[in-house]
XYZ file of C-alpha atoms in Angstrom:
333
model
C -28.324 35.820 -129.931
C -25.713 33.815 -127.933
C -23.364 31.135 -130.070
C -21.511 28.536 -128.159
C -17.975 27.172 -129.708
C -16.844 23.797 -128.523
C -12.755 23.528 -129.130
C -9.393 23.455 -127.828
C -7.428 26.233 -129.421
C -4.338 24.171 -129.460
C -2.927 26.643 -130.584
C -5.632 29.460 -131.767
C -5.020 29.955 -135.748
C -6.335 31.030 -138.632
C -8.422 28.229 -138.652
C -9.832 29.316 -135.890
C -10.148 33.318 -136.301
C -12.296 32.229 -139.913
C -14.631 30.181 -137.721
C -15.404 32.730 -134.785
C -15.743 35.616 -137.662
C -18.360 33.131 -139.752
C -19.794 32.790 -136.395
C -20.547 36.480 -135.767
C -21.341 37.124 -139.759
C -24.115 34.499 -139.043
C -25.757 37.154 -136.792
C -24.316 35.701 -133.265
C -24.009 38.585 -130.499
C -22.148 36.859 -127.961
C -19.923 33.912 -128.841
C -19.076 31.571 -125.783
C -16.203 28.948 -126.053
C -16.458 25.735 -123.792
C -12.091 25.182 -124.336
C -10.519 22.442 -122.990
C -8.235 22.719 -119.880
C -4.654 21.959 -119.677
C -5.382 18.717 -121.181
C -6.581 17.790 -124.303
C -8.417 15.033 -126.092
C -5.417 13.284 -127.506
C -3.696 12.410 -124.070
C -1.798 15.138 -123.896
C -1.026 18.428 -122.513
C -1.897 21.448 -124.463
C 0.877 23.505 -125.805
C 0.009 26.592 -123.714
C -1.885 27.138 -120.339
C -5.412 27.655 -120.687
C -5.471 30.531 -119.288
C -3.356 32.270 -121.849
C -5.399 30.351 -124.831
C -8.295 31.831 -123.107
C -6.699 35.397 -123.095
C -5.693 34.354 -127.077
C -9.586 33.026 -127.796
C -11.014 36.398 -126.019
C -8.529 38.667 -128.299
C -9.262 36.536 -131.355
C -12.975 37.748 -130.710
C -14.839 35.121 -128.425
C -16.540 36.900 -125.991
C -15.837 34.791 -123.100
C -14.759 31.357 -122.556
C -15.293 28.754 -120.030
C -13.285 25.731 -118.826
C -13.898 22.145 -119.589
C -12.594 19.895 -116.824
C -9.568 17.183 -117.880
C -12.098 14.374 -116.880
C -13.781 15.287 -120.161
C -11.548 17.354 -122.280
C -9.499 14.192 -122.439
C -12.183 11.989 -122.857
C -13.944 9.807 -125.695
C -15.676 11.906 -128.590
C -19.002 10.531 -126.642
C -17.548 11.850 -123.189
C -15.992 15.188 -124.620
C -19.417 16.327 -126.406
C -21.677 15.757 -123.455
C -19.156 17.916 -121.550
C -18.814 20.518 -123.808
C -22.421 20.852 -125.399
C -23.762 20.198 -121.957
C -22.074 23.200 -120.596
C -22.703 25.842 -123.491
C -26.463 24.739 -122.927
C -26.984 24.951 -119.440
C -25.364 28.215 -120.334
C -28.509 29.679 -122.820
C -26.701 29.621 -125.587
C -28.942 29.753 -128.972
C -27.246 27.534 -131.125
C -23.908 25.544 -131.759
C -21.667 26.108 -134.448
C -18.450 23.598 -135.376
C -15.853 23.277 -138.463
C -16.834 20.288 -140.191
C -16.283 18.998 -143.346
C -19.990 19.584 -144.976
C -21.689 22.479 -144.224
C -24.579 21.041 -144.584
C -27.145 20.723 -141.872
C -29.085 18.222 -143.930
C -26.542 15.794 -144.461
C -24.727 15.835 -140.764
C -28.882 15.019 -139.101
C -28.713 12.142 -142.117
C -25.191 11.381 -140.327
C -26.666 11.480 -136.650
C -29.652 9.033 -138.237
C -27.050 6.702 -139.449
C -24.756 6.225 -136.161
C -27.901 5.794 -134.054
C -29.286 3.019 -136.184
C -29.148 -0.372 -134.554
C -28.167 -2.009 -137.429
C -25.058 0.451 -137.559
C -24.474 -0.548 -134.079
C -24.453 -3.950 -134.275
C -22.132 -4.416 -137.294
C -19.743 -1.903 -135.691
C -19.762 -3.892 -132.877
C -19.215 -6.978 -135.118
C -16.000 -5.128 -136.375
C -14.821 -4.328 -133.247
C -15.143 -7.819 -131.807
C -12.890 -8.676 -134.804
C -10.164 -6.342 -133.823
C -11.260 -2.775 -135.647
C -10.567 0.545 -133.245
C -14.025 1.973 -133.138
C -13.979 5.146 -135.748
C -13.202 2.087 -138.535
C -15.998 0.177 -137.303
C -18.350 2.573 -137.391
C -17.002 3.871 -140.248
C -17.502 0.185 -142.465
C -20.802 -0.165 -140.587
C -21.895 2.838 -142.516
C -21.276 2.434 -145.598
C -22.611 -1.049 -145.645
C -25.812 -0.088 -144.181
C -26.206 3.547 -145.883
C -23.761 4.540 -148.429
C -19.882 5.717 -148.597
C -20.616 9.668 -148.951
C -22.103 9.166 -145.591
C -19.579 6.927 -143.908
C -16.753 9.495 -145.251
C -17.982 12.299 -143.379
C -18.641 10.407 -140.150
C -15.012 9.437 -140.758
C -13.836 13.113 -140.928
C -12.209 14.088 -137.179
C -14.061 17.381 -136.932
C -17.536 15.846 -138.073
C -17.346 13.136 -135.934
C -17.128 15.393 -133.062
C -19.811 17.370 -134.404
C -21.931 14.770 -135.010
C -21.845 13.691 -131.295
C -22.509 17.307 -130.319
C -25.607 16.646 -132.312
C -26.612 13.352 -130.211
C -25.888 15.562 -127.242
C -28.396 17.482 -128.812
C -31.196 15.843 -129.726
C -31.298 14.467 -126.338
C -32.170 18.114 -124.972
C -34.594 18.386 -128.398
C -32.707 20.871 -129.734
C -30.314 19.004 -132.941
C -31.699 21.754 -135.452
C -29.632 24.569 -133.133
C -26.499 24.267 -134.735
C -24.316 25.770 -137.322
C -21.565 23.707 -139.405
C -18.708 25.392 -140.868
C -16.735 24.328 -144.018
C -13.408 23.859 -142.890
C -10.963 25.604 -145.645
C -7.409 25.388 -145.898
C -4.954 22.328 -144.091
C -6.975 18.831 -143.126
C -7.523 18.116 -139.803
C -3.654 16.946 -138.244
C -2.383 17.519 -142.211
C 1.580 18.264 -142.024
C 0.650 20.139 -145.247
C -0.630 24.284 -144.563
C -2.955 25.748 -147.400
C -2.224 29.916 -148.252
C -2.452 31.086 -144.450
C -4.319 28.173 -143.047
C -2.431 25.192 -140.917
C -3.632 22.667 -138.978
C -2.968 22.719 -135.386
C -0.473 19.785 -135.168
C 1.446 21.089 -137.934
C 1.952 24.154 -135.511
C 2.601 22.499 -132.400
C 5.119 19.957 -134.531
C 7.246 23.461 -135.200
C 6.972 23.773 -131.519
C 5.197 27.002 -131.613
C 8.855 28.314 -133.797
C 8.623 31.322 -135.593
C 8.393 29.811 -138.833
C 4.198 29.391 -138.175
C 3.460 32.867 -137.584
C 1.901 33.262 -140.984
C -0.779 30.837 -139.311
C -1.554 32.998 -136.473
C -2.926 35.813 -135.975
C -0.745 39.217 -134.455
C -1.975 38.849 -131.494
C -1.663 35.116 -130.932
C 2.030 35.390 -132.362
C 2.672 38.025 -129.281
C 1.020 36.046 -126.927
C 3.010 32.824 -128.002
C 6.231 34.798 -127.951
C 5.938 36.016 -124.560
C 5.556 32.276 -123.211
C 8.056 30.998 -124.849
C 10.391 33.748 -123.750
C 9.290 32.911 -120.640
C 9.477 29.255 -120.803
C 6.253 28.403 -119.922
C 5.277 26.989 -123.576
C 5.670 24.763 -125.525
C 4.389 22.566 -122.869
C 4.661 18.718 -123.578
C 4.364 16.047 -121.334
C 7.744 14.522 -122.892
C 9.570 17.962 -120.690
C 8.886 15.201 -117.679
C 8.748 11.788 -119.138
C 11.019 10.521 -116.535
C 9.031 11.641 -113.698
C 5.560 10.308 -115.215
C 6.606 6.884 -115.784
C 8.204 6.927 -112.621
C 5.127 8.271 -111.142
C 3.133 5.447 -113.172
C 5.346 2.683 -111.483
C 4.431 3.961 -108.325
C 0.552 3.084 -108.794
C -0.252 -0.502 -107.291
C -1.973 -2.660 -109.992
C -4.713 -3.450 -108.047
C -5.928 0.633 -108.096
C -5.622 0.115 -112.008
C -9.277 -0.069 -112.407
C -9.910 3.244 -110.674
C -8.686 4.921 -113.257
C -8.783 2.677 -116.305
C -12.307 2.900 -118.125
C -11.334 -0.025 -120.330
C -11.878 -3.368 -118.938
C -10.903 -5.728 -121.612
C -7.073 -5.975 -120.370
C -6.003 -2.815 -121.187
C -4.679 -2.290 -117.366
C -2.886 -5.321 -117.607
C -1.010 -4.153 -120.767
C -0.156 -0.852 -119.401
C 1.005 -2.155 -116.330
C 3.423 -5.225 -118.141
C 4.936 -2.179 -120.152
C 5.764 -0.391 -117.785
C 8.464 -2.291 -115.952
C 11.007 -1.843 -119.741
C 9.406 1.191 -121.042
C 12.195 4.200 -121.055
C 10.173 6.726 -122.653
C 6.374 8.100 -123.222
C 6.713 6.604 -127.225
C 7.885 3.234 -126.679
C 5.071 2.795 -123.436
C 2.033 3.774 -126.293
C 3.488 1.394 -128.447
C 4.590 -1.583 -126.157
C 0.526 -1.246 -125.365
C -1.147 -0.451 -128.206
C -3.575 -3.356 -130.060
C -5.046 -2.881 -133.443
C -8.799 -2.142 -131.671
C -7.724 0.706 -130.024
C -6.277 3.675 -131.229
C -3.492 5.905 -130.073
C -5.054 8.665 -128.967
C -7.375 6.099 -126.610
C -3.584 4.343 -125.259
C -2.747 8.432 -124.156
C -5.890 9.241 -122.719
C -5.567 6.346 -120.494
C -2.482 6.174 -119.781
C -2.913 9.821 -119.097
C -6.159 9.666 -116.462
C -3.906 6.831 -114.903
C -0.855 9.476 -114.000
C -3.064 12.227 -112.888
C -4.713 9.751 -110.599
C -8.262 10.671 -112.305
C -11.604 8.698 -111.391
C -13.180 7.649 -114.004
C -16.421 8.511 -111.867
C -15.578 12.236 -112.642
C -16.582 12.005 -116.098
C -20.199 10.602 -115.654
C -23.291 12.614 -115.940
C -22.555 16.595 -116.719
C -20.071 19.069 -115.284
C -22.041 20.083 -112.045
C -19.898 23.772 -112.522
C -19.194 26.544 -114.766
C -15.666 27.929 -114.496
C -14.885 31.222 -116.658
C -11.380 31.585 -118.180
C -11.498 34.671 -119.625
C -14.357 37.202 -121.011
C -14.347 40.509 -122.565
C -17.076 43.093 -120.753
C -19.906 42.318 -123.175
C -19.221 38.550 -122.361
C -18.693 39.038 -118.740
C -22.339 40.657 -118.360
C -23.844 37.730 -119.723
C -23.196 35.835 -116.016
């Protein structure tokens, strides 16, 4: 039986190890990542090369693990999932397993019911029209049409994304293939860690120091160390700040909407805070509106430096790339 992961492994922690072990307790012979690239859903670079968080992944006990291109990795939830999940099922993979903060398969298709409801849609459009980011749209838009136990786990980061792996999903007639994981220890982003469990910004905050070891794993710690020795992590687009709004002021206005999904005026704020921005920080914030979150502002901003279609991320990922694989995982190709 072959179990496809969806995640980022920004850094790989204990998090991370409890999920791929729950994975193969659950009776999975081959577990396949789909890991983001160098670039990750938040607008931002990831704090190692993939190719060593592949090498970490494979180590950690994923059996092999295969790329997901920038055009999606740092992407909308919508964008990301049909990336990912189309990937790990073009691949043959059995079923899909995620953290998330139910484990309960029941409730998370009761969740997928909800977001796809048109009266859901509307009112979240309603919200949005009056200024709400889209996550607190659909969030209110839930709870007034269903109830607030469902609305608080769409709000939850990792069931959100789990929940559009599930519309991914259904579309291919397969939403029952999945396994949810409780998430234990530290929240999603928490600042807070929980006996030997931290979240993954909490770790990349400490800049990989070696005051977060207790949140790795041996090997990960080793791996981390060896980077950093070398001076290849912890990677940050902030290390060139200067040269990417320079970069950015290079870019004529008019080939804004190349790379710019939003169409609403986003391109002309970007482009207006550019010409006083000094750092990374103040650009998000001289741009940032109350509809759109910061994560969104990065993203863009982000597909705008590396001169990235937005074409790229329509339809599937028409390859497979492999990052790493052990020999059982290999022999699956």
């Amino acid at each position: 039986m072959i179990a496809g992961i969806v995640a980022e492994y920004n850094p790989f922690h204990n998090g991370h190890l409890y999920h791929i072990n729950k994975v193969r307790e659950a009776g999975a012979d081959y577990i396949v990542c789909v890991m983001s690239g160098n670039y990750v859903q938040r607008g931002e670079c990831a704090s190692l090369s993939k190719w060593k968080r592949a090498e970490i992944a494979v180590k950690n006990g994923a059996d092999l693990v295969i790329d997901l291109p920038t055009p999606f990795a740092s992407a909308s939830a919508e964008t990301f999932a049909r990336g990912a999940v189309g990937l790990l099922l073009s691949f043959g993979v059995d079923f899909i397993s995620f953290g998330s903060e139910t484990d309960s398969k029941e409730k998370l298709i009761s969740c997928l019911d909800a977001v796809n409801d048109s009266s859901v849609i509307e009112l979240a459009r309603e919200k949005m029209a009056e200024g709400l980011t889209y996550p607190k749209a659909l969030s209110f838009a839930v709870e007034s049409v269903y109830d607030k136990e469902t609305a608080e786990i769409i709000s939850s980061p990792n069931s959100t994304l789990g929940i559009e792996y599930l519309k991914v999903m259904r579309s291919f007639g397969r939403e029952k293939d999945f396994l949810p994981i409780k998430r234990i220890g530290a929240a999603h982003d928490s600042e807070e860690a929980k006996g030997s469990i931290a979240s993954a910004s909490l770790i990349r905050n400490a800049e990989l120091s070696s005051e977060v070891k207790a949140f790795l794993s041996d090997i990960t710690a080793e791996i981390i160390e060896e980077e950093k020795e070398k001076g290849y992590a912890p990677c940050s687009l902030k290390n060139n700040e200067r040269g990417i709004l320079s970069s950015l002021r290079e870019i004529p206005q008019e080939d804004y909407s190349l790379y710019i999904s939003d169409n609403t005026g986003l391109a002309d704020r970007i482009y207006a805070a550019l010409k006083a921005a000094t750092s990374l920080t103040e650009l998000y914030d001289a741009v940032k509106v109350k509809n759109y979150t910061h994560s969104r502002i990065r993203r863009e901003i982000l597909m705008l430096y590396l001169k990235c279609p937005k074409e790229l991320s329509e339809g599937n990922v028409p390859y497979i790339k492999i990052l790493a694989g052990n020999e059982k995982g290999l022999s699956l190709i």
